[in-house]
């Protein structure tokens, strides 16, 4: 019998890729999403890509803060585990609307945990972020580095991690894996699912993609005076399929009796600058990305990349794809869906 996995936020960018990998690995996936930052077309596309596994996917348009709706779902079936992606993630917006972020991300998580425990499901994989390292004093970032947050979005991740540690401390039956993602980019190699942000993108690669398809005129490079190889910021970009596979590894790890509340970085361990990323994208797409050098973005760290040894040792997981594949798949998705899901051909 396949295990049922509840995936909150499963219509979103990382969620949709993870749901596909879950289905292909033989799990049943039940997605809960309010579609605030996603489209139900993503769910239909995942079903198409899943082929014979498509019938193992169910979708429910539910807001996590709607406790009665969540209760009803948990009463209708047993879940082996929950992968919890649902949350708001725009740093700038979180500075403007902190209460909205605390309510959505933290209240949503508390309600989810309450309903889980009421129905005897105590296995959780949570989407944390490298943002909890703040501006790291040293790289690579090991899981033991001191934690800090630079904005309300980051604080929601930090507080949810602490909530999870407290919940586990109070009841050791809980098994919780906190995954700290570095910078997810790329798309499924088919080009049928990918990232479709609302409005003007905040992140580098969705912005580059929109310049490449002619939706935006040029990329502003936020700072070229950092102490890095070419002066631009350095990050650890990770292919979204590798990230999705990291979740499968985490779900498998939940069966290990030694798991309590654990934290793992999901990154490649390699740092890439903004200019290196743009050059790689230009090479695979054949598109010129006009650049405008701009001031540093407030709150940006100079260099962030992961120490990935812990995930490798304990989850038996390692990223397989490099920058070239990330850019190739980003471009494949962009060129097939220049206006995202709703208006794509
Ligand atoms: P996304 O916005 O594409 O997906 C999040 C999904 O959650 C969306 O489909 C949205 O509609 C849904 N959602 C939001 N609030 C909800 C609620 N209250 N109830 C039900 N559904 C709700 O984002 P993503 O890039 O796929 O990120 C997934 C998770 O990973 C988020 O928690 C994010 O903070 C975290 N994360 C993302 C990145 C990144 O760069 N993309 C990096 C680190 C961590
Ligand atoms: N960046 C940039 N222009 C943009 C968006 C991002 O130069 O329009 C830079 C940013 O300063 C950082 C890197 O690209 O050095 C990655 O930024 P992103 O927002 O994608 O990720 P984060 O900073 O949250 O790790």
Short mmCIF file of C-alpha atoms and ligand atoms in Angstrom, two decimals:
data_model
loop_
_atom_site.label_atom_id
_atom_site.label_comp_id
_atom_site.label_asym_id
_atom_site.label_seq_id
_atom_site.Cartn_x
_atom_site.Cartn_y
_atom_site.Cartn_z
CA UNK A 1 0.00 0.00 0.00
CA UNK A 2 1.38 3.43 -0.94
CA UNK A 3 1.82 5.91 1.88
CA UNK A 4 -0.33 9.05 1.84
CA UNK A 5 1.69 12.25 2.03
CA UNK A 6 -0.06 15.56 2.61
CA UNK A 7 1.69 18.36 0.74
CA UNK A 8 0.75 21.87 1.83
CA UNK A 9 1.53 24.47 -0.82
CA UNK A 10 1.85 21.66 -3.36
CA UNK A 11 0.62 23.80 -6.27
CA UNK A 12 3.57 26.18 -5.83
CA UNK A 13 7.00 26.13 -7.43
CA UNK A 14 8.90 23.71 -5.20
CA UNK A 15 5.74 21.91 -4.11
CA UNK A 16 4.64 20.96 -7.63
CA UNK A 17 8.06 19.49 -8.49
CA UNK A 18 8.12 17.58 -5.20
CA UNK A 19 4.61 16.22 -5.75
CA UNK A 20 5.71 14.88 -9.13
CA UNK A 21 8.79 13.20 -7.65
CA UNK A 22 6.64 11.73 -4.84
CA UNK A 23 4.20 10.24 -7.36
CA UNK A 24 7.02 8.83 -9.49
CA UNK A 25 8.51 7.29 -6.32
CA UNK A 26 5.26 5.45 -5.61
CA UNK A 27 3.66 7.69 -2.94
CA UNK A 28 0.08 9.01 -2.90
CA UNK A 29 0.08 12.82 -2.67
CA UNK A 30 -2.73 14.97 -1.34
CA UNK A 31 -2.19 18.66 -2.03
CA UNK A 32 -3.67 21.44 0.06
CA UNK A 33 -3.19 24.92 -1.37
CA UNK A 34 -5.22 28.14 -1.33
CA UNK A 35 -3.77 29.09 -4.76
CA UNK A 36 -2.81 32.55 -3.43
CA UNK A 37 0.50 32.37 -5.29
CA UNK A 38 -0.07 29.50 -7.71
CA UNK A 39 -2.33 28.07 -10.35
CA UNK A 40 -4.37 24.88 -10.50
CA UNK A 41 -2.88 24.42 -13.99
CA UNK A 42 0.31 23.31 -12.18
CA UNK A 43 -1.63 20.42 -10.66
CA UNK A 44 -3.03 19.38 -14.07
CA UNK A 45 0.48 19.50 -15.56
CA UNK A 46 1.89 17.38 -12.73
CA UNK A 47 -0.83 14.82 -13.44
CA UNK A 48 0.14 14.77 -17.13
CA UNK A 49 3.79 14.26 -16.27
CA UNK A 50 2.96 11.56 -13.71
CA UNK A 51 1.40 9.28 -16.36
CA UNK A 52 0.17 6.05 -14.79
CA UNK A 53 0.66 7.57 -11.30
CA UNK A 54 -1.72 10.48 -11.95
CA UNK A 55 -4.59 8.90 -10.06
CA UNK A 56 -2.43 8.99 -6.91
CA UNK A 57 -2.76 12.79 -6.74
CA UNK A 58 -5.64 14.69 -5.11
CA UNK A 59 -6.00 18.43 -4.79
CA UNK A 60 -7.98 20.42 -2.21
CA UNK A 61 -8.27 24.20 -2.37
CA UNK A 62 -7.96 24.90 1.34
CA UNK A 63 -6.33 27.69 3.33
CA UNK A 64 -4.27 26.23 6.16
CA UNK A 65 -5.88 28.63 8.59
CA UNK A 66 -9.28 27.08 7.82
CA UNK A 67 -9.09 24.59 10.69
CA UNK A 68 -12.50 22.92 10.11
CA UNK A 69 -11.60 22.21 6.46
CA UNK A 70 -8.24 20.76 7.48
CA UNK A 71 -9.91 18.68 10.24
CA UNK A 72 -12.34 17.28 7.70
CA UNK A 73 -9.52 16.25 5.39
CA UNK A 74 -7.54 14.54 8.17
CA UNK A 75 -10.71 12.75 9.31
CA UNK A 76 -11.22 11.39 5.78
CA UNK A 77 -7.83 9.62 5.46
CA UNK A 78 -4.65 8.74 7.34
CA UNK A 79 -1.45 10.53 6.43
CA UNK A 80 1.99 9.03 6.96
CA UNK A 81 3.62 12.47 6.86
CA UNK A 82 3.13 16.09 5.94
CA UNK A 83 5.51 18.08 3.74
CA UNK A 84 4.78 21.68 4.65
CA UNK A 85 5.61 24.20 1.90
CA UNK A 86 2.62 26.56 2.25
CA UNK A 87 3.69 30.07 3.11
CA UNK A 88 4.27 33.54 1.79
CA UNK A 89 7.87 34.15 0.71
CA UNK A 90 8.43 37.68 -0.65
CA UNK A 91 11.02 39.40 1.55
CA UNK A 92 10.07 42.98 0.55
CA UNK A 93 6.36 42.36 1.03
CA UNK A 94 7.05 40.86 4.47
CA UNK A 95 8.68 44.16 5.50
CA UNK A 96 5.59 46.07 4.33
CA UNK A 97 3.03 43.61 5.73
CA UNK A 98 4.59 41.78 8.69
CA UNK A 99 1.28 40.85 10.32
CA UNK A 100 0.10 39.20 7.11
CA UNK A 101 3.31 37.12 7.09
CA UNK A 102 3.12 36.16 10.77
CA UNK A 103 -0.55 35.25 10.41
CA UNK A 104 -0.20 33.25 7.22
CA UNK A 105 3.08 31.48 7.93
CA UNK A 106 3.04 31.06 11.71
CA UNK A 107 -0.69 30.76 12.43
CA UNK A 108 -1.04 28.47 9.41
CA UNK A 109 1.73 26.22 10.78
CA UNK A 110 0.33 26.14 14.31
CA UNK A 111 -3.11 25.13 13.02
CA UNK A 112 -1.52 22.45 10.84
CA UNK A 113 0.45 21.02 13.79
CA UNK A 114 -2.68 21.07 16.00
CA UNK A 115 -4.71 19.16 13.43
CA UNK A 116 -1.85 16.71 12.81
CA UNK A 117 -1.50 15.84 16.47
CA UNK A 118 -5.28 15.53 16.90
CA UNK A 119 -5.25 12.90 14.15
CA UNK A 120 -2.12 11.07 15.26
CA UNK A 121 0.14 12.22 12.41
CA UNK A 122 3.45 13.31 13.93
CA UNK A 123 5.79 13.13 10.93
CA UNK A 124 6.71 16.48 9.40
CA UNK A 125 9.10 17.82 6.76
CA UNK A 126 9.26 21.62 6.82
CA UNK A 127 10.52 24.13 4.21
CA UNK A 128 12.99 26.28 6.04
CA UNK A 129 15.54 28.45 4.30
CA UNK A 130 19.18 29.50 4.27
CA UNK A 131 17.76 32.91 5.20
CA UNK A 132 17.94 31.71 8.84
CA UNK A 133 21.75 32.12 8.63
CA UNK A 134 21.22 35.89 8.17
CA UNK A 135 24.48 37.36 6.88
CA UNK A 136 26.71 34.37 7.69
CA UNK A 137 30.04 35.22 9.31
CA UNK A 138 31.65 32.22 7.66
CA UNK A 139 31.00 29.99 4.65
CA UNK A 140 30.18 27.27 3.87
CA UNK A 141 27.16 27.49 6.17
CA UNK A 142 27.03 24.46 8.45
CA UNK A 143 23.81 23.58 10.22
CA UNK A 144 25.47 24.65 13.50
CA UNK A 145 26.01 28.31 12.54
CA UNK A 146 24.25 30.86 14.76
CA UNK A 147 20.81 31.78 13.45
CA UNK A 148 19.40 35.23 12.80
CA UNK A 149 16.82 36.86 10.60
CA UNK A 150 17.07 40.04 8.57
CA UNK A 151 13.36 40.56 7.86
CA UNK A 152 9.88 39.36 8.90
CA UNK A 153 9.88 36.56 6.27
CA UNK A 154 13.14 35.21 7.71
CA UNK A 155 11.75 35.54 11.23
CA UNK A 156 8.74 33.38 10.29
CA UNK A 157 11.16 30.61 9.24
CA UNK A 158 13.24 31.02 12.39
CA UNK A 159 10.18 31.01 14.69
CA UNK A 160 8.64 28.00 12.95
CA UNK A 161 11.92 26.11 13.38
CA UNK A 162 11.85 26.99 17.11
CA UNK A 163 8.17 25.97 17.36
CA UNK A 164 9.08 22.61 15.82
CA UNK A 165 11.95 22.12 18.28
CA UNK A 166 9.60 22.89 21.21
CA UNK A 167 6.88 20.59 19.87
CA UNK A 168 9.36 17.75 19.56
CA UNK A 169 10.78 18.47 23.01
CA UNK A 170 7.28 18.25 24.51
CA UNK A 171 6.43 15.01 22.72
CA UNK A 172 9.32 12.91 21.37
CA UNK A 173 6.91 10.88 19.23
CA UNK A 174 7.18 13.74 16.75
CA UNK A 175 9.68 13.24 13.95
CA UNK A 176 10.50 16.52 12.29
CA UNK A 177 12.95 17.33 9.50
CA UNK A 178 13.70 20.98 8.86
CA UNK A 179 15.15 21.49 5.39
CA UNK A 180 17.10 24.71 4.85
CA UNK A 181 16.98 25.38 1.12
CA UNK A 182 19.60 27.49 -0.57
CA UNK A 183 18.54 29.09 -3.90
CA UNK A 184 16.14 26.90 -5.90
CA UNK A 185 16.17 27.57 -9.65
CA UNK A 186 15.40 25.76 -12.89
CA UNK A 187 12.36 23.72 -13.78
CA UNK A 188 11.32 20.21 -14.71
CA UNK A 189 13.29 19.22 -17.85
CA UNK A 190 10.00 18.79 -19.78
CA UNK A 191 9.37 22.54 -19.49
CA UNK A 192 5.79 21.84 -18.40
CA UNK A 193 6.13 22.95 -14.78
CA UNK A 194 8.26 25.75 -13.40
CA UNK A 195 8.20 28.94 -11.36
CA UNK A 196 5.45 31.44 -12.16
CA UNK A 197 5.75 34.33 -9.71
CA UNK A 198 2.99 36.94 -9.42
CA UNK A 199 4.05 40.50 -10.36
CA UNK A 200 7.65 41.61 -10.84
CA UNK A 201 9.99 38.86 -9.60
CA UNK A 202 12.22 39.50 -6.59
CA UNK A 203 14.59 36.62 -7.21
CA UNK A 204 17.43 36.60 -9.69
CA UNK A 205 16.51 33.80 -12.08
CA UNK A 206 12.79 34.53 -12.53
CA UNK A 207 13.88 38.12 -13.28
CA UNK A 208 16.51 36.99 -15.81
CA UNK A 209 13.91 34.73 -17.41
CA UNK A 210 11.47 37.62 -17.87
CA UNK A 211 14.20 39.77 -19.43
CA UNK A 212 15.00 36.90 -21.82
CA UNK A 213 11.40 36.63 -23.04
CA UNK A 214 11.08 40.42 -23.43
CA UNK A 215 8.77 41.10 -20.48
CA UNK A 216 11.36 43.25 -18.70
CA UNK A 217 14.04 45.43 -20.35
CA UNK A 218 17.12 44.72 -18.27
CA UNK A 219 18.48 43.14 -15.09
CA UNK A 220 19.65 45.37 -12.27
CA UNK A 221 22.73 43.83 -10.69
CA UNK A 222 22.49 44.67 -7.00
CA UNK A 223 26.06 45.56 -6.13
CA UNK A 224 29.36 44.93 -7.95
CA UNK A 225 31.65 45.97 -5.13
CA UNK A 226 31.38 42.90 -2.91
CA UNK A 227 34.56 41.08 -1.91
CA UNK A 228 33.81 38.23 -4.32
CA UNK A 229 35.42 36.89 -7.51
CA UNK A 230 33.76 39.51 -9.76
CA UNK A 231 32.26 41.87 -7.18
CA UNK A 232 28.71 40.52 -7.44
CA UNK A 233 26.84 38.53 -4.79
CA UNK A 234 27.49 34.79 -4.49
CA UNK A 235 24.78 32.19 -3.80
CA UNK A 236 24.34 28.43 -3.85
CA UNK A 237 21.85 27.74 -6.67
CA UNK A 238 20.19 24.34 -6.61
CA UNK A 239 18.12 22.68 -9.33
CA UNK A 240 14.50 22.37 -8.21
CA UNK A 241 14.46 18.67 -9.16
CA UNK A 242 17.43 18.01 -6.87
CA UNK A 243 15.60 19.92 -4.15
CA UNK A 244 12.42 17.90 -4.75
CA UNK A 245 14.45 14.68 -4.49
CA UNK A 246 15.84 15.96 -1.18
CA UNK A 247 12.26 15.85 0.15
CA UNK A 248 11.85 12.23 -0.90
CA UNK A 249 15.07 11.45 0.96
CA UNK A 250 13.71 13.30 4.02
CA UNK A 251 10.39 11.41 3.95
CA UNK A 252 12.34 8.13 3.81
CA UNK A 253 14.52 9.28 6.71
CA UNK A 254 11.40 9.72 8.89
CA UNK A 255 11.28 5.91 9.19
CA UNK A 256 14.66 5.94 11.00
CA UNK A 257 13.95 5.50 14.73
CA UNK A 258 16.83 7.84 15.60
CA UNK A 259 15.11 10.86 14.01
CA UNK A 260 13.98 13.54 16.46
CA UNK A 261 13.91 17.12 15.25
CA UNK A 262 16.68 17.32 12.66
CA UNK A 263 17.93 20.07 10.38
CA UNK A 264 19.60 19.66 6.98
CA UNK A 265 20.94 22.10 4.42
CA UNK A 266 19.85 21.39 0.85
CA UNK A 267 22.39 23.05 -1.40
CA UNK A 268 25.14 22.10 -3.82
CA UNK A 269 28.02 23.41 -1.73
CA UNK A 270 29.13 25.63 -4.64
CA UNK A 271 28.99 29.42 -4.80
CA UNK A 272 28.07 31.17 -8.06
CA UNK A 273 28.09 34.93 -8.66
CA UNK A 274 25.29 36.93 -10.30
CA UNK A 275 27.48 37.52 -13.38
CA UNK A 276 28.40 33.83 -13.66
CA UNK A 277 24.74 32.91 -13.51
CA UNK A 278 23.79 35.45 -16.18
CA UNK A 279 26.62 34.27 -18.45
CA UNK A 280 25.52 30.64 -18.09
CA UNK A 281 21.93 31.60 -18.91
CA UNK A 282 23.00 33.63 -21.97
CA UNK A 283 25.02 30.67 -23.22
CA UNK A 284 22.19 28.14 -23.10
CA UNK A 285 19.42 30.51 -24.25
CA UNK A 286 21.32 32.43 -26.89
CA UNK A 287 19.65 35.58 -25.44
CA UNK A 288 21.53 38.70 -24.40
CA UNK A 289 20.56 39.89 -20.92
CA UNK A 290 21.14 43.67 -20.75
CA UNK A 291 22.62 44.58 -17.36
CA UNK A 292 22.40 47.76 -15.31
CA UNK A 293 24.81 48.01 -12.39
CA UNK A 294 22.88 49.17 -9.32
CA UNK A 295 23.41 49.74 -5.63
CA UNK A 296 23.52 46.83 -3.19
CA UNK A 297 20.08 45.62 -2.11
CA UNK A 298 19.64 46.42 1.59
CA UNK A 299 19.97 43.32 3.78
CA UNK A 300 21.71 41.23 1.11
CA UNK A 301 24.49 38.92 2.24
CA UNK A 302 27.76 38.91 0.32
CA UNK A 303 28.44 35.17 0.02
CA UNK A 304 26.15 32.31 1.02
CA UNK A 305 26.70 28.67 0.21
CA UNK A 306 25.96 25.41 1.93
CA UNK A 307 27.98 22.83 3.75
CA UNK A 308 26.17 19.81 2.36
CA UNK A 309 27.97 16.96 4.14
CA UNK A 310 25.23 16.31 6.71
CA UNK A 311 22.51 15.74 4.09
CA UNK A 312 24.91 13.58 2.11
CA UNK A 313 25.81 11.41 5.10
CA UNK A 314 22.45 11.11 6.80
CA UNK A 315 19.88 11.52 4.01
CA UNK A 316 22.06 9.85 1.38
CA UNK A 317 21.17 12.76 -0.86
CA UNK A 318 23.36 14.90 -3.07
CA UNK A 319 22.56 17.45 -5.80
CA UNK A 320 23.19 16.06 -9.27
CA UNK A 321 22.72 19.07 -11.53
CA UNK A 322 25.04 22.00 -12.24
CA UNK A 323 24.49 25.61 -13.26
CA UNK A 324 24.28 24.78 -16.95
CA UNK A 325 21.41 22.30 -16.46
CA UNK A 326 19.66 24.74 -14.13
CA UNK A 327 19.80 27.50 -16.76
CA UNK A 328 18.88 25.12 -19.61
CA UNK A 329 15.74 23.96 -17.81
CA UNK A 330 14.85 27.48 -16.67
CA UNK A 331 15.02 28.62 -20.29
CA UNK A 332 13.10 25.60 -21.59
CA UNK A 333 10.25 26.41 -19.18
CA UNK A 334 10.44 30.15 -19.95
CA UNK A 335 10.42 29.75 -23.72
CA UNK A 336 7.48 27.31 -23.59
CA UNK A 337 5.53 29.39 -21.05
CA UNK A 338 6.67 33.01 -21.43
CA UNK A 339 3.65 34.26 -19.46
CA UNK A 340 3.52 31.42 -16.95
CA UNK A 341 0.67 28.93 -16.56
CA UNK A 342 -2.41 30.97 -17.25
CA UNK A 343 -1.46 32.38 -20.61
CA UNK A 344 0.82 29.66 -21.94
CA UNK A 345 0.27 27.99 -25.27
P1 LIG B 1 5.35 29.28 -3.84
O1 LIG B 1 4.75 30.59 -3.47
O2 LIG B 1 5.47 28.93 -5.27
O3 LIG B 1 4.56 28.09 -3.10
C1 LIG B 1 3.92 28.27 -1.86
C2 LIG B 1 2.50 27.77 -2.01
O4 LIG B 1 1.81 27.89 -0.76
C3 LIG B 1 1.69 28.58 -3.04
O5 LIG B 1 1.11 27.68 -3.95
C4 LIG B 1 0.63 29.30 -2.20
O6 LIG B 1 -0.58 29.47 -2.91
C5 LIG B 1 0.50 28.36 -1.02
N1 LIG B 1 0.04 29.00 0.23
C6 LIG B 1 0.54 30.11 0.82
N2 LIG B 1 -0.13 30.35 1.97
C7 LIG B 1 -1.05 29.37 2.10
C8 LIG B 1 -2.03 29.08 3.08
N3 LIG B 1 -2.23 29.86 4.16
N4 LIG B 1 -2.83 28.00 2.91
C9 LIG B 1 -2.68 27.20 1.82
N5 LIG B 1 -1.76 27.42 0.85
C10 LIG B 1 -0.96 28.51 1.01
O7 LIG B 1 6.77 29.20 -3.11
P2 LIG B 1 7.95 28.14 -3.28
O8 LIG B 1 9.11 28.84 -3.90
O9 LIG B 1 7.46 26.89 -3.87
O10 LIG B 1 8.32 27.92 -1.76
C11 LIG B 1 7.78 26.86 -0.99
C12 LIG B 1 8.28 26.98 0.43
O11 LIG B 1 9.70 26.96 0.44
C13 LIG B 1 7.86 28.28 1.13
O12 LIG B 1 7.57 27.99 2.48
C14 LIG B 1 9.10 29.13 1.02
O13 LIG B 1 9.18 30.07 2.05
C15 LIG B 1 10.20 28.08 1.14
N6 LIG B 1 11.46 28.50 0.52
C16 LIG B 1 11.47 28.94 -0.77
C17 LIG B 1 12.66 29.38 -1.34
C18 LIG B 1 12.69 29.91 -2.76
O14 LIG B 1 13.64 30.61 -3.11
N7 LIG B 1 11.74 29.60 -3.61
C19 LIG B 1 13.85 29.35 -0.58
C20 LIG B 1 13.79 28.87 0.72
C21 LIG B 1 12.59 28.45 1.27
N1 LIG B 2 20.05 39.92 -7.61
C1 LIG B 2 20.32 40.90 -8.52
N2 LIG B 2 19.26 41.43 -9.23
C2 LIG B 2 17.97 41.03 -9.06
C3 LIG B 2 17.73 39.99 -8.12
C4 LIG B 2 18.78 39.46 -7.39
O1 LIG B 2 21.46 41.31 -8.70
O2 LIG B 2 17.06 41.55 -9.71
C5 LIG B 2 21.17 39.30 -6.85
C6 LIG B 2 21.07 39.47 -5.35
O3 LIG B 2 21.64 40.68 -4.93
C7 LIG B 2 21.83 38.23 -4.85
C8 LIG B 2 21.55 37.18 -5.93
O4 LIG B 2 21.15 37.91 -7.09
O5 LIG B 2 23.23 38.48 -4.83
C9 LIG B 2 20.43 36.22 -5.55
O6 LIG B 2 19.28 36.97 -5.18
P1 LIG B 2 17.89 36.27 -4.85
O7 LIG B 2 16.92 37.34 -4.45
O8 LIG B 2 17.51 35.39 -5.99
O9 LIG B 2 18.22 35.31 -3.62
P2 LIG B 2 18.67 35.66 -2.11
O10 LIG B 2 19.36 36.98 -2.10
O11 LIG B 2 17.40 35.67 -1.34
O12 LIG B 2 19.58 34.55 -1.73
#
